[in-house]
Short mmCIF file of C-alpha atoms in Angstrom, two decimals:
data_model
loop_
_atom_site.label_atom_id
_atom_site.label_comp_id
_atom_site.label_asym_id
_atom_site.label_seq_id
_atom_site.Cartn_x
_atom_site.Cartn_y
_atom_site.Cartn_z
CA MET K 1 -4.55 22.50 3.42
CA ILE K 2 -2.52 22.08 6.43
CA GLU K 3 -0.26 25.28 6.77
CA THR K 4 3.15 25.22 8.01
CA THR K 5 5.68 28.18 8.15
CA ASP K 6 8.76 25.78 7.94
CA ARG K 7 10.67 26.59 4.87
CA SER K 8 12.78 23.60 4.58
CA PRO K 9 13.00 21.80 0.86
CA ALA K 10 9.80 20.03 0.23
CA LEU K 11 12.04 16.69 0.06
CA VAL K 12 15.85 15.68 1.42
CA VAL K 13 16.87 12.43 0.63
CA GLU K 14 20.41 11.85 1.84
CA GLY K 15 22.30 8.17 1.12
CA LEU K 16 18.98 6.53 0.36
CA THR K 17 19.76 2.66 -0.28
CA ARG K 18 17.58 -0.08 -0.54
CA ARG K 19 18.74 -3.77 -1.27
CA TYR K 20 16.51 -6.76 -2.04
CA GLY K 21 19.57 -9.66 -0.93
CA ALA K 22 22.05 -9.29 -3.18
CA ALA K 23 20.03 -7.21 -5.74
CA VAL K 24 20.48 -3.08 -5.04
CA ALA K 25 17.25 -1.34 -6.30
CA VAL K 26 18.29 2.28 -5.20
CA GLU K 27 22.09 2.94 -4.12
CA ASN K 28 22.97 5.93 -1.91
CA LEU K 29 20.84 8.41 -3.31
CA TYR K 30 21.05 11.95 -2.49
CA LEU K 31 18.36 14.79 -3.66
CA THR K 32 17.01 17.95 -2.34
CA VAL K 33 14.08 19.23 -4.08
CA PRO K 34 13.02 23.01 -3.04
CA ARG K 35 9.75 23.98 -2.21
CA GLY K 36 7.41 24.94 -5.30
CA THR K 37 9.54 23.09 -7.94
CA VAL K 38 8.89 20.31 -10.28
CA LEU K 39 11.20 17.60 -10.37
CA GLY K 40 11.24 15.22 -13.28
CA LEU K 41 12.58 11.88 -11.79
CA LEU K 42 13.81 9.84 -15.19
CA GLY K 43 14.78 6.69 -15.96
CA PRO K 44 14.43 3.14 -17.92
CA ASN K 45 12.34 0.26 -16.74
CA GLY K 46 13.62 -0.82 -13.38
CA ALA K 47 15.78 2.03 -12.45
CA GLY K 48 14.59 2.33 -9.02
CA LYS K 49 12.22 5.36 -9.21
CA SER K 50 9.05 3.97 -8.07
CA THR K 51 11.08 2.08 -5.20
CA ALA K 52 12.78 5.32 -4.04
CA LEU K 53 9.18 7.00 -4.09
CA ARG K 54 7.91 4.49 -2.13
CA MET K 55 10.48 4.92 0.42
CA ILE K 56 10.08 8.59 0.15
CA ILE K 57 6.29 8.01 0.89
CA GLY K 58 7.04 5.88 3.62
CA LEU K 59 5.67 2.50 2.26
CA LEU K 60 8.86 0.47 1.97
CA ARG K 61 11.39 1.20 4.51
CA PRO K 62 15.27 1.89 3.14
CA THR K 63 17.95 -0.39 4.13
CA SER K 64 20.23 2.58 4.77
CA GLY K 65 19.76 6.58 4.65
CA THR K 66 17.37 9.15 5.48
CA VAL K 67 13.98 10.71 3.97
CA ARG K 68 12.83 14.25 5.02
CA VAL K 69 9.39 15.04 3.57
CA LEU K 70 8.53 19.00 4.38
CA GLY K 71 10.69 18.49 7.03
CA LEU K 72 9.61 15.49 8.80
CA ASP K 73 10.20 12.13 8.50
CA PRO K 74 7.83 9.50 6.51
CA PHE K 75 8.80 6.73 8.99
CA GLN K 76 8.57 8.71 11.97
CA LYS K 77 5.12 11.01 11.13
CA PRO K 78 3.90 8.86 8.58
CA SER K 79 0.03 10.25 9.08
CA GLN K 80 1.41 14.04 9.18
CA VAL K 81 3.55 13.71 6.30
CA ARG K 82 0.48 11.81 4.53
CA GLN K 83 -2.09 14.70 5.29
CA GLN K 84 0.37 16.74 3.09
CA ILE K 85 1.15 15.26 0.11
CA GLY K 86 -1.11 13.59 -2.47
CA TYR K 87 0.40 10.30 -4.33
CA VAL K 88 -0.84 8.80 -7.30
CA PRO K 89 0.76 5.33 -8.02
CA GLU K 90 1.52 3.70 -11.43
CA THR K 91 -1.52 1.17 -10.99
CA PRO K 92 -3.59 2.98 -8.68
CA GLN K 93 -5.29 0.13 -6.26
CA ILE K 94 -8.47 1.88 -5.04
CA TYR K 95 -11.25 -0.28 -3.72
CA ARG K 96 -12.65 -1.80 -6.69
CA TRP K 97 -16.46 -2.23 -4.86
CA MET K 98 -16.54 1.32 -4.37
CA THR K 99 -18.27 3.85 -6.26
CA VAL K 100 -16.06 7.04 -7.66
CA LEU K 101 -18.52 8.94 -4.99
CA GLU K 102 -18.17 6.63 -2.45
CA VAL K 103 -13.96 6.76 -2.88
CA LEU K 104 -14.33 10.33 -2.35
CA ARG K 105 -16.86 10.46 0.47
CA PHE K 106 -13.94 7.57 1.99
CA CYS K 107 -10.84 10.45 1.21
CA ARG K 108 -12.88 13.35 2.57
CA ALA K 109 -13.41 11.71 5.90
CA LEU K 110 -9.73 10.92 5.94
CA TYR K 111 -7.74 14.24 5.32
CA VAL K 112 -7.93 17.19 7.51
CA GLY K 113 -7.53 19.57 4.57
CA TRP K 114 -9.90 18.26 2.28
CA ASN K 115 -11.72 21.02 -0.23
CA ASP K 116 -15.11 19.45 -1.61
CA GLN K 117 -14.76 22.27 -4.49
CA GLN K 118 -11.87 21.38 -5.66
CA ALA K 119 -12.75 17.68 -5.55
CA GLU K 120 -15.85 18.39 -7.62
CA LEU K 121 -14.03 20.70 -10.29
CA MET K 122 -11.47 17.94 -10.85
CA LEU K 123 -14.65 15.40 -11.28
CA ASP K 124 -16.16 17.60 -13.32
CA THR K 125 -13.30 18.55 -15.80
CA PHE K 126 -12.43 14.87 -15.71
CA GLN K 127 -16.00 14.17 -16.61
CA LEU K 128 -15.89 11.05 -14.26
CA PRO K 129 -19.24 9.09 -13.31
CA SER K 130 -19.46 9.46 -9.79
CA SER K 131 -22.43 6.45 -9.74
CA ARG K 132 -19.67 4.21 -11.39
CA ARG K 133 -17.87 1.59 -9.51
CA VAL K 134 -13.99 1.58 -9.61
CA ARG K 135 -13.80 -1.77 -11.01
CA GLN K 136 -15.68 -0.60 -14.10
CA LEU K 137 -13.73 2.52 -14.78
CA SER K 138 -11.08 2.64 -17.55
CA LYS K 139 -7.33 2.34 -17.25
CA GLY K 140 -7.49 6.35 -18.08
CA MET K 141 -10.41 7.18 -15.59
CA LEU K 142 -8.41 5.40 -12.92
CA ALA K 143 -5.50 7.54 -13.10
CA LYS K 144 -7.95 10.74 -13.15
CA LEU K 145 -9.61 9.69 -10.38
CA SER K 146 -6.95 9.12 -8.15
CA LEU K 147 -5.49 12.58 -9.07
CA VAL K 148 -8.33 13.85 -7.95
CA ILE K 149 -7.71 12.09 -4.98
CA ALA K 150 -4.29 13.52 -4.59
CA LEU K 151 -5.32 16.98 -5.19
CA ALA K 152 -8.09 17.68 -3.55
CA HIS K 153 -7.02 17.53 0.36
CA GLU K 154 -4.66 20.45 -1.75
CA PRO K 155 -0.95 18.88 -0.79
CA GLN K 156 2.03 20.47 -0.66
CA LEU K 157 3.86 17.74 -2.11
CA LEU K 158 2.17 15.89 -5.00
CA ILE K 159 4.14 12.48 -6.03
CA LEU K 160 3.37 11.09 -9.36
CA ASP K 161 4.88 7.64 -10.14
CA GLU K 162 4.79 6.75 -14.00
CA PRO K 163 1.09 7.76 -14.18
CA LEU K 164 0.63 8.17 -17.67
CA SER K 165 2.00 4.53 -18.31
CA GLY K 166 -0.41 2.32 -20.53
CA LEU K 167 -2.90 5.90 -20.97
CA ASP K 168 -3.78 7.19 -24.58
CA PRO K 169 -2.15 10.26 -25.69
CA LEU K 170 -5.84 12.02 -25.09
CA ALA K 171 -5.91 10.72 -21.36
CA ARG K 172 -2.59 11.41 -21.38
CA ASP K 173 -3.26 15.00 -21.97
CA GLU K 174 -6.42 15.11 -19.89
CA PHE K 175 -4.05 13.80 -17.22
CA LEU K 176 -1.53 16.36 -17.73
CA ASP K 177 -3.94 19.38 -17.89
CA GLY K 178 -5.38 18.34 -14.60
CA VAL K 179 -1.46 17.96 -13.16
CA LEU K 180 -1.31 21.93 -14.51
CA LEU K 181 -4.55 22.91 -13.03
CA GLY K 182 -3.45 21.57 -9.80
CA LEU K 183 -0.49 23.31 -9.83
CA CYS K 184 -2.08 26.61 -10.17
CA GLY K 185 -3.01 26.96 -6.97
CA GLY K 186 -0.30 27.81 -4.49
CA GLU K 187 3.49 26.69 -4.00
CA ARG K 188 3.45 23.05 -4.48
CA THR K 189 6.09 21.12 -5.46
CA VAL K 190 5.65 17.84 -7.64
CA ILE K 191 7.89 15.10 -8.32
CA PHE K 192 6.90 13.65 -11.58
CA SER K 193 8.56 9.96 -12.32
CA SER K 194 8.58 8.60 -15.72
CA HIS K 195 10.46 7.49 -18.61
CA GLN K 196 8.18 9.83 -21.50
CA LEU K 197 10.53 12.85 -21.86
CA ASP K 198 7.67 14.82 -23.74
CA GLU K 199 6.14 14.83 -20.24
CA VAL K 200 8.81 15.56 -17.92
CA ASN K 201 9.58 18.17 -20.89
CA ARG K 202 6.20 19.75 -20.47
CA LEU K 203 6.24 20.39 -17.14
CA SER K 204 9.49 19.92 -15.12
CA ASP K 205 12.11 22.68 -13.77
CA SER K 206 14.45 20.14 -12.85
CA VAL K 207 15.11 16.47 -14.12
CA ALA K 208 16.62 14.15 -12.16
CA VAL K 209 17.96 10.83 -13.87
CA LEU K 210 17.94 7.58 -12.09
CA HIS K 211 19.99 4.34 -13.74
CA ALA K 212 20.46 1.30 -12.15
CA GLY K 213 19.59 2.49 -8.93
CA ARG K 214 22.29 5.08 -9.04
CA LEU K 215 21.42 9.01 -9.50
CA LEU K 216 23.31 9.90 -12.75
CA THR K 217 22.24 13.59 -13.08
CA HIS K 218 20.25 15.89 -11.37
CA CYS K 219 20.01 19.76 -12.94
CA PRO K 220 17.79 22.51 -14.01
CA LEU K 221 15.68 21.13 -17.03
CA ASP K 222 17.32 24.21 -19.20
CA GLU K 223 21.04 22.77 -18.31
CA LEU K 224 20.09 19.58 -19.62
CA ARG K 225 18.61 20.97 -22.70
CA SER K 226 21.57 22.87 -23.62
CA ALA K 227 23.28 19.74 -24.14
CA LYS K 228 25.32 19.21 -27.19
CA ARG K 229 26.60 16.10 -28.55
CA VAL K 230 30.57 16.75 -29.93
CA ARG K 231 31.79 13.80 -32.44
CA ALA K 232 35.35 13.81 -32.22
CA VAL K 233 37.63 11.40 -34.61
CA LEU K 234 40.99 10.94 -32.81
CA LEU K 235 44.39 10.22 -33.67
CA ASP K 236 44.77 6.51 -34.60
CA GLY K 237 45.08 4.29 -31.38
CA ARG K 238 44.16 7.45 -29.17
CA LEU K 239 41.99 7.81 -25.72
CA PRO K 240 40.04 11.07 -25.10
CA LEU K 241 41.43 12.70 -22.03
CA GLN K 242 40.41 14.94 -19.42
CA PRO K 243 36.56 15.14 -20.63
CA PRO K 244 34.50 17.64 -18.32
CA ARG K 245 33.22 16.16 -15.39
CA GLU K 246 29.42 15.94 -16.61
CA ALA K 247 30.28 14.70 -20.12
CA VAL K 248 29.44 11.27 -21.06
CA TRP K 249 31.61 9.64 -23.36
CA GLN K 250 30.76 6.74 -25.95
CA GLN K 251 32.90 5.20 -28.37
CA VAL K 252 31.08 5.06 -31.55
CA ASN K 253 33.91 3.35 -33.60
CA ARG K 254 37.35 2.69 -33.43
CA ARG K 255 38.72 6.02 -33.63
CA GLU K 256 35.17 8.45 -33.36
CA TRP K 257 33.88 9.04 -29.91
CA SER K 258 30.80 11.07 -29.09
CA LEU K 259 30.67 13.54 -25.95
CA THR K 260 27.36 14.93 -24.73
CA ILE K 261 28.51 17.51 -22.40
CA TYR K 262 25.69 19.87 -20.23
CA PRO K 263 26.08 22.46 -19.84
CA PHE K 264 27.68 23.17 -22.92
CA SER K 265 30.26 25.79 -23.51
CA HIS K 266 32.62 26.89 -25.98
CA GLU K 267 35.33 26.96 -24.04
CA ILE K 268 34.73 22.97 -23.13
CA LEU K 269 35.25 22.74 -26.58
CA GLU K 270 38.40 24.39 -26.79
CA ARG K 271 39.58 22.68 -23.96
CA LEU K 272 38.80 19.64 -25.84
CA GLN K 273 40.41 20.59 -29.06
CA ALA K 274 43.70 21.44 -26.85
CA THR K 275 43.90 18.51 -24.89
CA ASN K 276 43.13 15.92 -27.34
CA PRO K 277 44.48 14.50 -30.43
CA ILE K 278 41.87 15.64 -32.86
CA GLN K 279 41.65 14.94 -36.33
CA ARG K 280 37.80 16.12 -37.40
CA ILE K 281 35.17 17.62 -34.66
CA ASP K 282 31.39 17.97 -35.09
CA VAL K 283 28.89 19.84 -32.60
CA ASP K 284 24.97 18.85 -32.91
CA ASP K 285 22.35 20.16 -30.88
CA LEU K 286 20.26 16.99 -29.19
CA SER K 287 16.56 16.57 -27.89
CA LEU K 288 16.01 15.54 -24.47
CA ASP K 289 15.08 11.88 -26.09
CA ASP K 290 19.31 11.92 -27.31
CA ILE K 291 20.14 13.45 -23.93
CA PHE K 292 18.59 10.74 -21.81
CA LYS K 293 19.38 7.93 -24.17
CA ASP K 294 23.49 9.12 -24.47
CA LEU K 295 23.00 9.27 -20.62
CA ILE K 296 21.57 5.89 -20.12
CA ARG K 297 24.09 4.58 -22.74
CA GLY K 298 27.23 5.91 -21.73
CA GLN K 299 26.40 4.78 -18.12
CA ASN K 300 26.27 1.32 -19.60
CA LEU K 301 29.71 1.31 -21.09
CA LYS K 302 32.83 1.43 -19.48
CA THR K 303 34.28 5.15 -19.64
CA PRO K 304 37.42 6.08 -21.16
CA LEU K 305 38.38 7.62 -17.93
CA GLU K 306 38.53 4.37 -16.32
CA THR K 307 40.44 3.03 -19.31
CA VAL K 308 42.99 5.79 -19.15
CA SER K 309 43.54 6.01 -15.57
CA MET B 1 -12.18 9.02 10.37
CA ILE B 2 -12.40 5.73 12.29
CA SER B 3 -16.32 5.53 11.02
CA ALA B 4 -14.82 5.84 7.56
CA LEU B 5 -12.37 2.96 7.78
CA ILE B 6 -15.03 0.62 10.11
CA TRP B 7 -17.41 1.58 7.24
CA LYS B 8 -14.84 0.25 5.00
CA ASP B 9 -14.13 -2.68 7.02
CA VAL B 10 -17.76 -4.10 7.58
CA ARG B 11 -18.10 -3.45 3.55
CA ILE B 12 -14.86 -5.39 2.44
CA ASN B 13 -15.90 -8.19 5.13
CA ARG B 14 -19.75 -7.95 4.03
CA LEU B 15 -19.39 -12.35 2.93
CA PRO B 16 -18.04 -13.60 6.30
CA LEU B 17 -20.56 -11.25 8.06
CA LEU B 18 -23.54 -12.62 5.51
CA VAL B 19 -22.16 -15.92 6.59
CA GLY B 20 -21.87 -15.43 10.45
CA ALA B 21 -25.46 -13.93 10.63
CA PHE B 22 -26.94 -17.25 9.03
CA LEU B 23 -24.84 -19.35 11.36
CA LEU B 24 -26.04 -16.64 14.15
CA VAL B 25 -29.79 -17.38 13.01
CA ALA B 26 -29.87 -21.04 11.64
CA PRO B 27 -29.18 -22.62 14.75
CA TYR B 28 -32.59 -21.49 16.34
CA LEU B 29 -34.31 -22.50 13.28
CA VAL B 30 -32.99 -26.10 13.57
CA VAL B 31 -33.29 -26.17 17.03
CA GLY B 32 -36.81 -25.53 16.83
CA VAL B 33 -37.55 -28.31 14.26
CA ALA B 34 -36.35 -30.48 16.30
CA VAL B 35 -37.23 -29.84 19.77
CA THR B 36 -40.96 -29.78 18.36
CA HIS B 37 -40.81 -33.48 17.78
CA MET B 38 -39.53 -34.64 20.70
CA PRO B 39 -42.22 -35.62 23.25
CA LEU B 40 -41.05 -32.88 25.59
CA TRP B 41 -42.31 -30.45 23.39
CA GLN B 42 -45.79 -31.98 24.35
CA GLU B 43 -45.28 -32.33 27.59
CA ALA B 44 -44.10 -28.95 28.31
CA THR B 45 -45.89 -25.91 29.31
CA ALA B 46 -45.58 -22.82 27.19
CA ALA B 47 -43.06 -21.28 29.29
CA SER B 48 -40.63 -23.85 29.59
CA ALA B 49 -41.13 -24.74 25.50
CA TRP B 50 -39.60 -21.40 25.20
CA ALA B 51 -36.97 -21.84 27.67
CA VAL B 52 -35.97 -25.07 26.03
CA LEU B 53 -35.90 -23.82 22.51
CA LEU B 54 -34.04 -20.36 23.45
CA ALA B 55 -31.63 -22.10 25.86
CA THR B 56 -31.20 -25.22 23.34
CA GLY B 57 -30.65 -22.59 20.57
CA GLY B 58 -28.47 -20.11 22.21
CA HIS B 59 -26.10 -22.89 23.10
CA PHE B 60 -25.86 -24.07 19.25
CA SER B 61 -25.62 -21.05 18.01
CA ILE B 62 -22.58 -20.36 20.07
CA MET B 63 -21.31 -23.27 18.63
CA CYS B 64 -21.79 -22.73 15.42
CA SER B 65 -20.61 -18.82 15.63
CA GLN B 66 -17.18 -20.15 16.08
CA PRO B 67 -16.50 -20.37 12.48
CA THR B 68 -17.65 -16.94 11.99
CA LEU B 69 -14.73 -15.79 14.18
CA ALA B 70 -11.98 -17.40 12.42
CA ILE B 71 -13.20 -16.43 9.16
CA LEU B 72 -13.71 -13.03 9.90
CA SER B 73 -10.22 -12.40 12.13
CA GLY B 74 -8.26 -14.81 8.97
CA ASN B 75 -10.05 -12.25 6.43
CA LEU B 76 -9.83 -9.11 8.17
CA ILE B 77 -6.45 -7.46 7.15
CA ALA B 78 -5.25 -10.13 4.94
CA VAL B 79 -8.20 -9.67 2.05
CA GLU B 80 -6.70 -5.88 1.79
CA ARG B 81 -3.32 -7.31 0.63
CA GLY B 82 -4.85 -10.08 -1.15
CA ASP B 83 -6.74 -7.48 -3.56
CA ARG B 84 -3.71 -5.04 -3.24
CA SER B 85 -6.15 -2.33 -1.58
CA ALA B 86 -4.22 -2.29 1.12
CA GLU B 87 -1.14 -0.55 -0.98
CA PHE B 88 -4.06 2.24 -1.57
CA LEU B 89 -4.91 2.47 2.07
CA GLY B 90 -0.84 2.71 2.71
CA TYR B 91 -0.83 6.03 1.03
CA LEU B 92 -3.84 7.69 2.56
CA PRO B 93 -3.66 9.43 6.30
CA PRO B 94 -4.52 6.64 8.91
CA SER B 95 -2.06 5.73 11.03
CA ARG B 96 -1.67 1.79 11.16
CA GLY B 97 -3.02 2.16 14.70
CA MET B 98 -5.91 3.51 13.49
CA VAL B 99 -6.31 1.05 10.54
CA LEU B 100 -5.78 -1.41 12.57
CA PHE B 101 -8.30 -0.57 15.31
CA SER B 102 -11.23 -0.33 13.37
CA LYS B 103 -10.51 -4.01 12.23
CA ALA B 104 -10.49 -4.69 15.93
CA VAL B 105 -13.92 -2.79 16.51
CA VAL B 106 -15.12 -5.12 13.65
CA LEU B 107 -14.17 -8.03 15.28
CA ALA B 108 -15.22 -7.51 18.58
CA GLY B 109 -18.40 -6.10 17.43
CA VAL B 110 -19.05 -9.43 16.03
CA PHE B 111 -17.92 -11.12 19.23
CA SER B 112 -20.12 -9.15 21.23
CA MET B 113 -23.21 -9.71 18.79
CA VAL B 114 -22.71 -13.49 18.67
CA TRP B 115 -21.97 -13.46 22.62
CA GLY B 116 -24.44 -10.78 23.73
CA LEU B 117 -27.64 -11.91 21.67
CA ASN B 118 -27.08 -15.62 22.63
CA LEU B 119 -26.36 -14.74 26.74
CA LEU B 120 -29.66 -12.88 26.31
CA MET B 121 -31.71 -15.64 25.10
CA HIS B 122 -29.94 -18.08 28.21
CA ALA B 123 -30.99 -15.35 30.46
CA THR B 124 -34.79 -15.06 28.76
CA ALA B 125 -34.60 -18.89 29.04
CA PHE B 126 -33.79 -18.54 32.37
CA TRP B 127 -36.31 -15.67 33.59
CA LEU B 128 -39.36 -17.85 31.53
CA SER B 129 -38.74 -20.92 33.18
CA PRO B 130 -36.31 -21.24 36.08
CA ASP B 131 -36.47 -24.37 37.15
CA THR B 132 -36.50 -26.40 33.83
CA ASP B 133 -33.40 -28.04 32.97
CA ALA B 134 -34.71 -29.68 30.27
CA ALA B 135 -32.16 -27.27 27.89
CA ARG B 136 -29.21 -28.47 30.17
CA ASP B 137 -30.06 -32.37 29.16
CA LEU B 138 -30.51 -31.67 25.84
CA THR B 139 -26.70 -29.56 25.50
CA SER B 140 -25.13 -31.69 28.41
CA HIS B 141 -22.90 -33.98 25.96
CA MET B 142 -21.59 -30.36 24.60
CA PRO B 143 -19.01 -28.36 25.78
CA SER B 144 -19.87 -25.61 28.05
CA LEU B 145 -20.61 -21.85 26.92
CA ALA B 146 -17.19 -20.84 29.08
CA ARG B 147 -15.31 -23.36 26.57
CA PHE B 148 -16.94 -22.70 23.72
CA ALA B 149 -15.52 -19.18 24.08
CA GLY B 150 -12.18 -19.94 24.80
CA LEU B 151 -12.19 -21.85 21.75
CA GLY B 152 -13.99 -18.79 19.91
CA MET B 153 -10.95 -16.89 21.13
CA LEU B 154 -8.47 -19.34 19.84
CA ALA B 155 -9.68 -19.79 16.05
CA ALA B 156 -9.98 -15.73 16.42
CA GLY B 157 -6.84 -15.06 17.58
CA VAL B 158 -4.91 -17.38 15.29
CA GLY B 159 -6.72 -16.61 12.56
CA TRP B 160 -5.88 -12.93 13.39
CA CYS B 161 -1.93 -13.50 13.92
CA ALA B 162 -1.71 -15.24 10.09
CA SER B 163 -3.82 -12.36 8.97
CA ALA B 164 -1.46 -9.94 9.74
CA ASN B 165 1.22 -11.77 8.51
CA VAL B 166 0.03 -13.04 5.18
CA ASP B 167 -0.80 -12.00 1.86
CA ASN B 168 -3.58 -14.30 1.26
CA SER B 169 -6.90 -14.71 3.63
CA GLY B 170 -7.40 -18.47 2.26
CA PRO B 171 -4.68 -19.56 4.64
CA ALA B 172 -5.01 -17.32 7.57
CA VAL B 173 -8.76 -18.33 7.79
CA ALA B 174 -7.56 -21.92 7.35
CA LEU B 175 -5.37 -21.56 10.14
CA GLY B 176 -8.22 -19.81 12.08
CA LEU B 177 -10.55 -22.75 11.78
CA ALA B 178 -7.99 -25.52 12.42
CA ALA B 179 -6.21 -24.31 15.57
CA PRO B 180 -8.55 -26.00 17.71
CA ALA B 181 -8.04 -29.13 16.32
CA VAL B 182 -4.14 -28.52 15.73
CA LEU B 183 -3.97 -27.68 19.59
CA PHE B 184 -5.96 -30.85 20.39
CA GLY B 185 -3.72 -33.00 18.49
CA LEU B 186 -0.44 -31.79 19.56
CA LEU B 187 -1.81 -31.78 23.38
CA LYS B 188 -3.03 -35.69 22.91
CA ALA B 189 0.52 -36.01 20.99
CA THR B 190 2.21 -34.94 23.69
CA ASN B 191 -0.04 -36.89 26.38
CA SER B 192 1.02 -40.00 24.35
CA ALA B 193 4.76 -39.30 24.05
CA PHE B 194 5.45 -38.88 27.84
CA ASN B 195 2.88 -41.66 29.06
CA MET B 196 1.00 -38.58 31.00
CA PRO B 197 -1.42 -40.22 33.79
CA HIS B 198 -4.85 -40.46 32.35
CA ASP B 199 -6.29 -39.00 35.67
CA LEU B 200 -4.27 -35.49 34.41
CA SER B 201 -7.32 -33.65 32.95
CA PHE B 202 -7.28 -33.04 29.59
CA GLY B 203 -10.02 -30.99 28.99
CA ALA B 204 -8.91 -28.53 31.90
CA VAL B 205 -5.70 -28.26 30.12
CA TYR B 206 -6.84 -28.04 26.64
CA PHE B 207 -9.24 -25.43 27.56
CA THR B 208 -7.12 -23.17 29.47
CA LEU B 209 -4.52 -23.20 27.17
CA CYS B 210 -6.94 -21.98 24.45
CA PRO B 211 -7.44 -18.46 25.82
CA ILE B 212 -3.64 -17.89 26.98
CA ILE B 213 -2.70 -19.21 23.21
CA ALA B 214 -5.45 -16.87 21.71
CA ALA B 215 -4.23 -14.06 23.59
CA VAL B 216 -0.58 -14.45 22.90
CA CYS B 217 -1.49 -14.57 19.06
CA PHE B 218 -3.38 -11.57 19.29
CA LEU B 219 -0.56 -9.87 21.02
CA ILE B 220 1.86 -10.89 18.31
CA GLY B 221 -0.58 -10.18 15.02
CA THR B 222 -0.81 -6.39 16.20
CA ILE B 223 2.77 -6.16 17.04
CA SER B 224 3.86 -7.28 13.65
CA TYR B 225 1.16 -5.64 11.96
CA LEU B 226 2.11 -2.18 13.30
CA ARG B 227 5.90 -2.57 13.03
CA ARG B 228 5.45 -3.72 9.46
CA VAL B 229 6.07 -0.39 6.60
CA GLU B 230 4.96 -2.23 3.49
CA PRO B 231 1.42 -2.61 3.32
#
């Protein structure tokens, strides 16, 4: 492993934007990930997660904005950055004609900090047949091989781009166990993109939600978990007023509004009651699944704030 | 690091290299069979017979090896984009310069092997029988070796440039193979369009342009590959 005394954040993204003609894949993304933390990057399909990650590792040039990975610019010093990061894409495109052993030998020659023991340990844990060609591996095995490559050089930053999509539950569990094994050794930062919330729930310290290329929220997972859904029935014809900054409004029917609030507190609830003509109010706990859906749905609707203003 | 990349490039381009090996050796066999049925074979001494065989075989081998350079250079970069393995290589540590250097080493190695082996055969032929000009008689209707070198460079240069810019090796190889004929056709058309006098040496212009265009294509291909961020 390449040691560094630099204590800058593992990732700093400022104003990152990628456009394809008129279409915007990622828009004005700001993100800071401290070292030693696990960030879950959530978003529905087409939210811009993979595009953002590809720009972060220097595989795609941004239209505008800057990226610093472990204090380095991945476009100025790509080799140095890649020596220190491990990347598992959604569909690993490892040379199909190589055997598992040939892939590992090939990668060992390219990484300065390659750890044979770590590679062998993971190969054994995942029960990967070293003499089998990559084209003969199942999707689960390919994902695991990709994880072995990503972790065997003991990277400081591990980036996983929806590595579990299309895997059966057993393969998912084995893969996640492998990631957790990788997290055991030292202060490793992980960025984990997914639309599977249970995986993010299991691994992440903080969560960033992307939708239509824009960052909806970036907060600690506990804060997001504390979210509550407030269902308020307002007096006829009234619109909600002065919602908390982080709240997401949705109109359930003509008079009933649903408000997802995080972090939730009773003060917020009292303020809502004081400032809105509420007939009835209910407060529900939410699963991460519900919070995610509320965030995305709320974003898709025209918010009452805009209507009011 | 570089040896692993070269190993990978040789392995990926195994088929073009096998075709190249066949095109390198087969002309000697064909020439051998043909020459043994000619009257000069009966009249020649052992040394001069071998000299004819090696010199003529070498000339034909160089001619036949030109497609190898086009196929290989067209394949070298684009083949990894075609099967998307370039994406895998894209997030591994080697710089783009190093990746390209290993491909250039493979191409230069094949170029050296084709020319080195055949020039060695020519030298051996001259050493065996310095006076015999039978080989020269047999190849007199063909372009000289220097001109073949220019054609080979043109095919390889255009293939390299195309390979650096397209996502599929097929068009890159086709462009490399077609480049000498396309340049020939363009020059002929220019000649006709401007009613140029026939005493202006068409061949000299053509064979001078070949290495110049090849050098420009190699440069453009190299710069565009190095400047590109996407695999």
